[in-house]
Coordinates of C-alpha atoms in Angstrom, one line a residue:
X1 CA 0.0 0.0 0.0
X2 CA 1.1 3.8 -0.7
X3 CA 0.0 7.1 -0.5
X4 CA -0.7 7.6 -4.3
X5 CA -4.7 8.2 -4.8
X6 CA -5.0 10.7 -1.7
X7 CA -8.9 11.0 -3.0
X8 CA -9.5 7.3 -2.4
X9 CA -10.6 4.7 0.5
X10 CA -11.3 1.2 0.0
X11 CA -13.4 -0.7 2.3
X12 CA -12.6 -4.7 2.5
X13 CA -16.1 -6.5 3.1
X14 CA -20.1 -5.3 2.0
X15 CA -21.5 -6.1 5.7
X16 CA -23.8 -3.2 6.6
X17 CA -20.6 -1.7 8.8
X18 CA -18.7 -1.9 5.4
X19 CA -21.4 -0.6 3.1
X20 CA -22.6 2.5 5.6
X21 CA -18.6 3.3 5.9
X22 CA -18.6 3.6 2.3
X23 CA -21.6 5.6 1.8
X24 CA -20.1 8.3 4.7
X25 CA -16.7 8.2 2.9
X26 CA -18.3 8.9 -0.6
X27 CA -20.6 11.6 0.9
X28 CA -17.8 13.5 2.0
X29 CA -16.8 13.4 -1.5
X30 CA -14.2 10.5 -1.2
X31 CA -13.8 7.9 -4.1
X32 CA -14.6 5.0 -2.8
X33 CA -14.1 1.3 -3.6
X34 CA -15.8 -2.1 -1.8
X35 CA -14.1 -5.4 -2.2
X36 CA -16.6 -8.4 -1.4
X37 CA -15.5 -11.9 -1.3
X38 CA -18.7 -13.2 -2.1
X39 CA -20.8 -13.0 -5.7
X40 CA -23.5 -10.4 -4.0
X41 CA -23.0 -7.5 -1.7
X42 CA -24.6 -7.7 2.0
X43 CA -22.8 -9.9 4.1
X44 CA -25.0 -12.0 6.1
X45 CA -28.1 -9.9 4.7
X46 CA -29.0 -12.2 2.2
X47 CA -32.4 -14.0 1.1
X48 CA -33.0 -17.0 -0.8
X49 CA -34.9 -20.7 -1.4
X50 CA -32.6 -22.5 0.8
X51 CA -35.1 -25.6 1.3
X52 CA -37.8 -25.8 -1.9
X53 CA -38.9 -23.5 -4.3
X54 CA -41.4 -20.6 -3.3
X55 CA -39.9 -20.6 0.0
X56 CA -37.8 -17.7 0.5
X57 CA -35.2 -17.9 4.3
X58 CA -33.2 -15.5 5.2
X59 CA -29.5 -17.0 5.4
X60 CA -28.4 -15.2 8.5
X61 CA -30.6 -12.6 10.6
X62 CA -34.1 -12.5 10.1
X63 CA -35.6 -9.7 12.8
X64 CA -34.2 -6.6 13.0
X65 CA -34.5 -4.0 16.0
X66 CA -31.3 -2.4 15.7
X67 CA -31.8 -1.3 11.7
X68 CA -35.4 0.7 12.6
X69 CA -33.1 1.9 15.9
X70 CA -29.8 3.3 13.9
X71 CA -29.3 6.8 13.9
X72 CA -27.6 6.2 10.6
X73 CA -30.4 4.2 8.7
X74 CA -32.9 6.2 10.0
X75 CA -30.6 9.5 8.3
X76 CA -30.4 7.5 5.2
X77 CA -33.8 6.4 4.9
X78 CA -33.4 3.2 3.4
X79 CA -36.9 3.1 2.0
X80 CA -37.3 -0.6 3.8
X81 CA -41.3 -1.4 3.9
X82 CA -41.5 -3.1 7.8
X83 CA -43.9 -5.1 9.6
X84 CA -44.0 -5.1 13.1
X85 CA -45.6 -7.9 14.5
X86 CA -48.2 -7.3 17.7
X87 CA -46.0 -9.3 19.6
X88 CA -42.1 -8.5 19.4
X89 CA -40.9 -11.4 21.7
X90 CA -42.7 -14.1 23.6
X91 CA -41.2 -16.6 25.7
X92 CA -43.5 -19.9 26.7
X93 CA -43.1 -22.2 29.3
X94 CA -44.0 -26.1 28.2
X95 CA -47.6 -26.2 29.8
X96 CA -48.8 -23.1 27.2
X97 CA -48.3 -20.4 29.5
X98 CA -45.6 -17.3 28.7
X99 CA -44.9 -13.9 28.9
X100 CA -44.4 -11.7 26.4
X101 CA -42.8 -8.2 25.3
X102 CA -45.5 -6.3 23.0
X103 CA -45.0 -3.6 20.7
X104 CA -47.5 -1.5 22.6
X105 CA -45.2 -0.8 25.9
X106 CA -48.5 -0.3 28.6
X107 CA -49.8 -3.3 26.9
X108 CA -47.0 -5.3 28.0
X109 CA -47.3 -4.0 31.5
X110 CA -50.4 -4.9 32.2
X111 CA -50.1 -8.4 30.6
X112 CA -47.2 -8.8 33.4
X113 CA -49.6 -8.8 36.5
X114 CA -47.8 -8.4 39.7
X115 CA -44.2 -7.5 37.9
X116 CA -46.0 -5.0 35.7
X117 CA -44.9 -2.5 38.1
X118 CA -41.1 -3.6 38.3
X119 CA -41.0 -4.0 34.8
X120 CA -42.3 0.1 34.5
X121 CA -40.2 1.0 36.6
X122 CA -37.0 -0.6 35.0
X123 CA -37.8 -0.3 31.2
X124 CA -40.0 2.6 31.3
X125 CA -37.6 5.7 31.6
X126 CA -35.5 4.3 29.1
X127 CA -38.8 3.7 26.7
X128 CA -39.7 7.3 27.0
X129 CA -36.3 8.8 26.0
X130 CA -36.2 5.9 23.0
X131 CA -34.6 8.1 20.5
X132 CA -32.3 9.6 23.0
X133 CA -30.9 6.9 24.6
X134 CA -30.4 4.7 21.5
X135 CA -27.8 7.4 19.8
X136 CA -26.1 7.5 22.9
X137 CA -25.7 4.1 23.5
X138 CA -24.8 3.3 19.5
X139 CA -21.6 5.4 19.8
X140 CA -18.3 4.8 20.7
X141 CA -17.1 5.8 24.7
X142 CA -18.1 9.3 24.8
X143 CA -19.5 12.1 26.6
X144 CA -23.1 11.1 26.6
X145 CA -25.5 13.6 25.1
X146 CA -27.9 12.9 27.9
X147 CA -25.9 11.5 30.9
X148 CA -29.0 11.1 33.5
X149 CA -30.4 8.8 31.3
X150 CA -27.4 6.6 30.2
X151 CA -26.3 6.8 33.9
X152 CA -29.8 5.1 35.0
X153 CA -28.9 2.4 32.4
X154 CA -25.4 2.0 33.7
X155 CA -26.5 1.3 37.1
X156 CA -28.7 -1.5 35.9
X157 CA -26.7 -2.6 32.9
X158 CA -23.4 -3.1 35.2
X159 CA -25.2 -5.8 37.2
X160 CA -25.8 -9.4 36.1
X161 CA -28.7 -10.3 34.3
X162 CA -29.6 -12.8 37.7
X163 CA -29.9 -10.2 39.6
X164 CA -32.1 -8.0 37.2
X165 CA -35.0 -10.9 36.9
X166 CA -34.7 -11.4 40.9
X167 CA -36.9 -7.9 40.4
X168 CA -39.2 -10.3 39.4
X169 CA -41.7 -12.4 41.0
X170 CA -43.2 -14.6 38.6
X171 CA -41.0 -17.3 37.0
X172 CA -42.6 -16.7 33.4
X173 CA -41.3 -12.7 33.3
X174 CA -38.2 -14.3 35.5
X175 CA -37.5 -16.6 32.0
X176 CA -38.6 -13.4 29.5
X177 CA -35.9 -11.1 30.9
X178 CA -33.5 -14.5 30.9
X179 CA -34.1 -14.8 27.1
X180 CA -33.3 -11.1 26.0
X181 CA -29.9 -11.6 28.2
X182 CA -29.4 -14.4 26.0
X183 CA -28.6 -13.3 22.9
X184 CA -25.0 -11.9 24.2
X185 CA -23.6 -15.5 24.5
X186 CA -22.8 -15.1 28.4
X187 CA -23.5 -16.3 31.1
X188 CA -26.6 -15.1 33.2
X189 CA -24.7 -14.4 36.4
X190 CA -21.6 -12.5 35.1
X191 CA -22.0 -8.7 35.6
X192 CA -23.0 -6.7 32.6
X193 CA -24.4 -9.7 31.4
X194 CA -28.4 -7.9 32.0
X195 CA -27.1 -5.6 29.3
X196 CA -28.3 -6.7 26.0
X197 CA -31.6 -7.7 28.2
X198 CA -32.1 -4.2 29.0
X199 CA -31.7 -2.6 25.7
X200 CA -33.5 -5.9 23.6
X201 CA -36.2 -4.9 26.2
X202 CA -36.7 -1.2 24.9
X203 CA -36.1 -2.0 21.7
X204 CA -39.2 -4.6 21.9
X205 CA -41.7 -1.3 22.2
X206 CA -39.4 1.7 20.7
X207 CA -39.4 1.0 17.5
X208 CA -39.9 -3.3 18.0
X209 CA -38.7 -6.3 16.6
X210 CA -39.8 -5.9 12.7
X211 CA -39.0 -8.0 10.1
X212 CA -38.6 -6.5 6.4
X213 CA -41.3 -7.4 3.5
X214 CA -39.2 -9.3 0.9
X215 CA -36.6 -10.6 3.6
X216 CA -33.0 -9.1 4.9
X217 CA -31.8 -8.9 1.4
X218 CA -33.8 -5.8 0.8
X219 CA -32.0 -4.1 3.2
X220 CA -28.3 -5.0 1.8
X221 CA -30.0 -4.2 -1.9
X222 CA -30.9 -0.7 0.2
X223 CA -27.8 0.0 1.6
X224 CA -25.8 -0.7 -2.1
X225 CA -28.3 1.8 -3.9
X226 CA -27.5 4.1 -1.4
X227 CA -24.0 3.3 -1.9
X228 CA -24.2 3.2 -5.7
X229 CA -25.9 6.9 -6.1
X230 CA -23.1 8.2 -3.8
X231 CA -20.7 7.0 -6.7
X232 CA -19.3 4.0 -4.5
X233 CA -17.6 1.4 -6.8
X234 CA -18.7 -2.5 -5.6
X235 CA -16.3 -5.3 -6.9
X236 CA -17.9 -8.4 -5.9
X237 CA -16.4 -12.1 -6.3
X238 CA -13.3 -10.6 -5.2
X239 CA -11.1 -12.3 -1.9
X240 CA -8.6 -10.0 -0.2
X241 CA -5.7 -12.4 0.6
X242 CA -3.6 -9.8 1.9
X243 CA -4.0 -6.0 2.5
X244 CA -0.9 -5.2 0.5
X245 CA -2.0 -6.4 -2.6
X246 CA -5.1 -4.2 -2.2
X247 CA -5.0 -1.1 -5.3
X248 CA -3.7 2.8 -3.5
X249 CA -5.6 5.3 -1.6
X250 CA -5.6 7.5 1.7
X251 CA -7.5 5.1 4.2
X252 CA -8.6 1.5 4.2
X253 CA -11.1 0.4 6.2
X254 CA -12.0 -3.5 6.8
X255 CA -15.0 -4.8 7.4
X256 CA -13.4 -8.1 9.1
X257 CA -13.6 -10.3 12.3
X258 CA -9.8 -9.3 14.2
X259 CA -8.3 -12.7 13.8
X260 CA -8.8 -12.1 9.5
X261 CA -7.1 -8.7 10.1
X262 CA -4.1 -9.9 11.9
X263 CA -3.5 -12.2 8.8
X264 CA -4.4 -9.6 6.1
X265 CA -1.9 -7.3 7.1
X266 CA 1.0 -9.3 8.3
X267 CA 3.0 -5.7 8.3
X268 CA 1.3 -4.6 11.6
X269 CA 3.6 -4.8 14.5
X270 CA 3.3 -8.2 15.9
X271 CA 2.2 -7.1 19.4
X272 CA -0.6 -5.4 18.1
X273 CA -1.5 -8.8 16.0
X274 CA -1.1 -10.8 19.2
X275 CA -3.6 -8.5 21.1
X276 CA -6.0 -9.2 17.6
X277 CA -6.2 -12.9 17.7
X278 CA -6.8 -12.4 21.7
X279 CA -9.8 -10.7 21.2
X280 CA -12.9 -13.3 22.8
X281 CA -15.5 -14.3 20.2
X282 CA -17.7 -16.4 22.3
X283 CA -20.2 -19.5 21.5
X284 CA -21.9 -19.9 18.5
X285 CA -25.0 -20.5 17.1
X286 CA -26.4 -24.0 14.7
X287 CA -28.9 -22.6 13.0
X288 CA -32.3 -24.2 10.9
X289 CA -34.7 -22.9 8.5
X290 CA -37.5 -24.9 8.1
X291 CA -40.3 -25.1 5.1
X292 CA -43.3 -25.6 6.7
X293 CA -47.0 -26.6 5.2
X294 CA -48.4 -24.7 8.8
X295 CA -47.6 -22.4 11.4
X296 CA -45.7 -23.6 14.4
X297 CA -48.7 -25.2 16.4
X298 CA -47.8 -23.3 19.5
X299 CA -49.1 -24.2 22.9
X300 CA -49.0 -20.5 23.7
X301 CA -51.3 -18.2 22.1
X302 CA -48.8 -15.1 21.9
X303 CA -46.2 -17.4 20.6
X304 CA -48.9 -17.3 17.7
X305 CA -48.9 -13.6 17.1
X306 CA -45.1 -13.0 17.6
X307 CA -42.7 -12.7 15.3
X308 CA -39.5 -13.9 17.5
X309 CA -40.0 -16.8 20.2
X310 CA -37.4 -17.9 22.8
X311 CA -37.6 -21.6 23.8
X312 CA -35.7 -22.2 26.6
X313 CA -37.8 -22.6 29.5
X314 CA -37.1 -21.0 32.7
X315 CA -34.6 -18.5 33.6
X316 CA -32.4 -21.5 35.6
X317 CA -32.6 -23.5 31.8
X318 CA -31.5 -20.8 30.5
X319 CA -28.8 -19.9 32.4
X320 CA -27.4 -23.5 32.9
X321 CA -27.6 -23.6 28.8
X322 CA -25.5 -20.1 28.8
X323 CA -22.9 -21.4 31.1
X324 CA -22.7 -25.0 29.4
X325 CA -21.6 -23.4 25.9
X326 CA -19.6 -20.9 27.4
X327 CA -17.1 -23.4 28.8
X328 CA -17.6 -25.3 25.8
X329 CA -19.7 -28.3 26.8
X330 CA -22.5 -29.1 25.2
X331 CA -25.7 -28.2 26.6
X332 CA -28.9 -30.5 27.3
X333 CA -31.5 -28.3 26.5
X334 CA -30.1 -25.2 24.3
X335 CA -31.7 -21.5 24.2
X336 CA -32.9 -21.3 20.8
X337 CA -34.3 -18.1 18.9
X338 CA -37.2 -18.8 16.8
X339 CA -38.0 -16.3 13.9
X340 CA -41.6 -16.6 12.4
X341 CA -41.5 -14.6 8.9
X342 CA -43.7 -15.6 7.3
X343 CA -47.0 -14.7 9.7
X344 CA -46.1 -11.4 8.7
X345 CA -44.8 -11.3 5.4
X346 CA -47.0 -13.3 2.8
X347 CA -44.1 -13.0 0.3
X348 CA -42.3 -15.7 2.0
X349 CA -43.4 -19.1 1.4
X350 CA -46.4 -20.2 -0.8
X351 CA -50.3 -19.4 -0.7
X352 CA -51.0 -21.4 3.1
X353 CA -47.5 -22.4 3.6
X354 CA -44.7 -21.1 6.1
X355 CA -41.2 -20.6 7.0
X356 CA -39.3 -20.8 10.2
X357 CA -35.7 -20.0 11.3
X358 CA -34.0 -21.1 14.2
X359 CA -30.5 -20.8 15.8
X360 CA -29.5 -22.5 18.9
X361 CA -26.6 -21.3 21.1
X362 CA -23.9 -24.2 20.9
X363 CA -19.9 -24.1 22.1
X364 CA -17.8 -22.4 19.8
X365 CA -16.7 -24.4 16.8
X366 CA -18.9 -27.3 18.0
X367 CA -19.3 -30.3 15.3
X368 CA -22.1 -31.7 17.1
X369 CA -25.3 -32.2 14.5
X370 CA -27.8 -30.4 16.8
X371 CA -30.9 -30.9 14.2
X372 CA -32.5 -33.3 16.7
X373 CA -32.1 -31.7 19.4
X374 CA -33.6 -28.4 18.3
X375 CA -36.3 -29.6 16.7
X376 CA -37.6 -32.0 19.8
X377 CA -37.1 -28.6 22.2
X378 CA -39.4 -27.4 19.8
X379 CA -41.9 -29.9 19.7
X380 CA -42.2 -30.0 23.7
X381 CA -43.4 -25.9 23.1
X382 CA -46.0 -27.1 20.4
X383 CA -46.6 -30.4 19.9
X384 CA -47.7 -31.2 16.0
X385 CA -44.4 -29.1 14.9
X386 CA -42.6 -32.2 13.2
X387 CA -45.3 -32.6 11.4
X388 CA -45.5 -30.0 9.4
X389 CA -41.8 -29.7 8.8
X390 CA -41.9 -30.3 4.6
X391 CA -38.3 -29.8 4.4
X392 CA -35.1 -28.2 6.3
X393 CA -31.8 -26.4 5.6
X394 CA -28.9 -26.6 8.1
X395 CA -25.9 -24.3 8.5
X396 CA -23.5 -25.6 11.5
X397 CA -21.1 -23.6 12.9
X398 CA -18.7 -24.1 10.4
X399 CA -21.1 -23.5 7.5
X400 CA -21.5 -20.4 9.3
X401 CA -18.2 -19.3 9.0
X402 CA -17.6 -20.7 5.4
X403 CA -20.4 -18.5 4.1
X404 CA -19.2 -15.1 5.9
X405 CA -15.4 -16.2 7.6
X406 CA -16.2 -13.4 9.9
X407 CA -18.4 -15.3 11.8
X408 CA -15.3 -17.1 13.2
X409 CA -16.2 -20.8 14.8
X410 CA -19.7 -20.2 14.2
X411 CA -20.0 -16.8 16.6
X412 CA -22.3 -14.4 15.2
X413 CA -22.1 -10.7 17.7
X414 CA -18.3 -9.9 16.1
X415 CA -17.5 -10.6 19.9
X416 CA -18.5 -11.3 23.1
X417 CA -20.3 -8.4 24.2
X418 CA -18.6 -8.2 28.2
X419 CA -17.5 -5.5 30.3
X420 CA -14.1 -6.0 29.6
X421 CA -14.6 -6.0 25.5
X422 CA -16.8 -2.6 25.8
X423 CA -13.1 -1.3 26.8
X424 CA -11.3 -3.2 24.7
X425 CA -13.2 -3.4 21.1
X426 CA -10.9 -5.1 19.3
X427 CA -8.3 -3.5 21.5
X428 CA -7.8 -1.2 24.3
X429 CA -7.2 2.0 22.5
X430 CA -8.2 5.8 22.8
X431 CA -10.0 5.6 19.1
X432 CA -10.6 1.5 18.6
X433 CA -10.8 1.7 15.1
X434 CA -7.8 3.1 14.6
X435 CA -4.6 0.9 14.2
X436 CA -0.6 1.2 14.2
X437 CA -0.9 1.8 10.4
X438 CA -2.0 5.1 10.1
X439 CA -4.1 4.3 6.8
X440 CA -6.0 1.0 8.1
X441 CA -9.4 1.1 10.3
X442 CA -11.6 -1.6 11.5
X443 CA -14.8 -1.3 10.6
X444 CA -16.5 -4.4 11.7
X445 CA -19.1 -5.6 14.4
X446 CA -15.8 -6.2 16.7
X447 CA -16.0 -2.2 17.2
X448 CA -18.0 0.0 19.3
X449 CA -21.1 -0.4 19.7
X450 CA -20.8 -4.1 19.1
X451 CA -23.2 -6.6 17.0
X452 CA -26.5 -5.9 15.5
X453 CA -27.7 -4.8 12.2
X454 CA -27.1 -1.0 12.3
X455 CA -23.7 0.0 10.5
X456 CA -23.0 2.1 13.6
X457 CA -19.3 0.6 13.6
X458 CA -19.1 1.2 10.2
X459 CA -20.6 5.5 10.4
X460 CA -18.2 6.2 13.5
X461 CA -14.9 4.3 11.9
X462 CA -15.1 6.6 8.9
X463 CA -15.6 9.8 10.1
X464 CA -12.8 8.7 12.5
X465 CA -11.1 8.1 8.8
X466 CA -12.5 11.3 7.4
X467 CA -10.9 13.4 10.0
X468 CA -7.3 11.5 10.1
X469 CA -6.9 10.8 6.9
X470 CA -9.0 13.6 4.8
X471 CA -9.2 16.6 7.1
X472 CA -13.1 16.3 7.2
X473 CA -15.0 17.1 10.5
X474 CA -18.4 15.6 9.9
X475 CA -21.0 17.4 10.6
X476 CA -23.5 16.4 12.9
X477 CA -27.4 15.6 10.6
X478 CA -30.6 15.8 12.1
X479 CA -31.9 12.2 12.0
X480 CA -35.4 11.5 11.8
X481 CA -37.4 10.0 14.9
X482 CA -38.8 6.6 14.7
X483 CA -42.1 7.6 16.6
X484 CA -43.1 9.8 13.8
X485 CA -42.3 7.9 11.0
X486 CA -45.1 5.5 9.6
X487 CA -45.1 2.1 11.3
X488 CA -47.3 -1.2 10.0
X489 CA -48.4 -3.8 12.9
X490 CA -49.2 -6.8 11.2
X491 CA -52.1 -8.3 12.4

């Protein structure tokens, strides 16, 4: 790499963090070019007929509250048609009962009996300042721009998810709060671990779980329009092998897991390589998608009118299944997200026919086939499932990562999402997407603010690129608030 074309950045990898850092470089009036290793643009956002024809899965995520939540997307306006289903989340126990997370936030209060109250009290600031809170806590370590409000988060996000459902009094809202934890790969009782809970939570009511008409490929066909009318250039079908080979320009900027980085750019001073391979990925996920000639038969009646379902029972399942696959043994019963699409999106399977995806949380790299296992949890949460399964798709961990070899050994947040790795994402630095190379940035999901579908990491690593590299201060844009946009609750 050189200094020659001071008017150009290239970004390694089309992931939404890679394809919004292009679209900031390029509106700053820098020439941009995006080298993707795969034949389409999108990373993991990608929709196709994975099991029979008609039947359309989405390869990797399927529900989306972090996209309708980004600052960015929402300054963009990506022009995605969403459905948000009544019921963002529900989370049934085997003999039908559940609770449940609704879109409508006094809804789900009152639908929480005895820990309505609790549950105000805890989610309810935070619901009210939505818009607020959510730029603050999608951006790097900085001065908040409302401190009261991220300082009342703190206080409960710095405890362990445990001791945020001991709030609680009845087991089913115990288990609900459990299964938001869940999806940052830890364990229940390690601090910080209530965390993802808490903001999952919010997000359930302001702006909710949607899913997009057409499937997650019609956000990555979004975000490379947007791209393309900024004048970014997309080579697709092209593998980086090694950052020096890559064409001149001022900044490069790589949408990659750390460990790829470290072997990219072999020039990097060893130490900081060592620290890059350190960096903790966590547990991974064995994921399903499932043509079905029915909708899940579930026990529970909200589990019929939501569009994501946890199975995992109660909170002490869930949290021995956490701890299992953190120490890498395989658990008995495994958490497993279940996304309904197709209740809400007609688009998606056949006249009267369904789809289904499902990922459960397994040990990192694990080569067990856990296609049994998942589907039989499944069945004990509405019997008749088996049934109706026409046919299946399975993508291991290691499918996983041959498809995007970001998701290393099958993890799927770009990290663990711990106290530590808030500090040290990928490495403990003043700017953490900068590295020694003064021209290279990390762009990826292993940056603040973490995982999630929102090309946040991608936005704040190139202005940190605009201002190093180019000598452009971006300017702050007014961004559009979710509550007054137009939103479509599927019935």
């Amino acid at each position: 790499m050189s200094e020659r074309g001071n008017d150009r950045a290239v970004v390694v990898g089309s992931g939404p963090n890679g394809l919004a850092a292009a679209i900031v470089l390029a509106r700053a009036g820098v020439r941009v070019t995006v080298f993707e290793a795969e034949p389409v643009a999108g990373g993991g956002l990608c929709t196709g007929p994975l099991t029979l024809p008609g039947f359309l899965h989405d390869v990797c995520a399927a529900v989306f509250p972090m996209a309708v939540a980004s600052p960015f997307f929402r300054e963009i306006d990506l022009g995605i048609d969403w459905r948000h289903p009544p019921i963002s989340v529900a989370h049934p126990q085997e003999d039908g009962s559940e609770a449940a997370l609704a879109l409508d936030f006094d809804a789900t209060v009152a639908s929480l009996g005895e820990d309505g109250s609790a549950y105000r009290a805890l989610v309810g600031p935070l619901s009210r300042n939505a818009d607020a809170f959510i730029d603050d806590v999608l951006a790097p370590l900085h001065v908040p721009r409302h401190p009261l409000l991220l300082a009342r988060f703190g206080a409960h996000a710095l405890r362990s998810a445990e001791s945020i459902a001991n709030r609680f009094h009845d087991a089913r809202t115990r288990a609900l709060f459990a299964g938001c934890a869940a999806h940052a790969f830890m364990p229940l009782d390690l601090p910080f671990s209530s965390a993802m809970g808490l903001v999952l939570a919010l997000t359930a009511h302001a702006p909710g779980w949607p899913i997009p008409i057409g499937g997650a490929g019609r956000i990555a066909r979004a975000l490379v329009a947007c791209a393309e009318r900024h004048g970014v250039e997309i080579v697709t079908d092209h593998r980086v092998t090694r950052a020096g080979d890559l064409p001149a320009a001022r900044a490069y900027l790589f949408d990659v897991a750390p460990s790829r980085l470290a072997d990219l750019a072999p020039h990097l001073p060893e130490r900081y390589r060592q620290k890059l391979r350190r960096f903790k990925m966590g547990p991974a996920a064995f994921k399903i998608d499932w043509a079905l000639s029915s909708p899940i038969p579930w026990r529970s009646p909200a589990c019929r009118r939501a569009g994501t379902v946890h199975v995992g029972g109660t909170f002490e399942e869930v949290a021995e299944a956490e701890r299992a696959i953190w120490s890498g043994a395989p658990p008995e019963r495994p958490f497993i997200i279940v996304a309904q699409p197709s209740l809400f999106d007609p688009t998606r399977a056949p006249i009267g026919k369904h789809v289904a995806w499902a990922y459960a949380h397994v040990p990192f790299g694990s080569e067990l086939d856990w296609r049994e296992v998942i589907e039989a949890r499944i069945e004990a949460f509405a019997p008749g499932f088996k049934d109706a399964i026409l046919e299946r798709a399975v993508m291991s961990p290691a499918t996983l990562e041959a498809h995007d070899e970001n998701l290393v050994g099958g993890h799927i947040i770009g990290g663990v999402a711990s106290l530590g790795q808030l500090f040290a994402r990928p490495v403990s630095a003043i700017s953490p997407y900068t590295t020694p190379d003064a021209s290279i940035f990390v762009c990826s999901a292993s940056t603040p603010p973490g995982g999630g579908v929102h090309g946040m990491c991608g936005f704040h690593a190139a202005r940190v690129a605009l201002a190093r590299r180019f000598g452009v201060v971006a300017k702050e844009e007014k961004r559009k608030d979710w509550r007054r946009a137009r939103i479509v609750m599927a019935r």
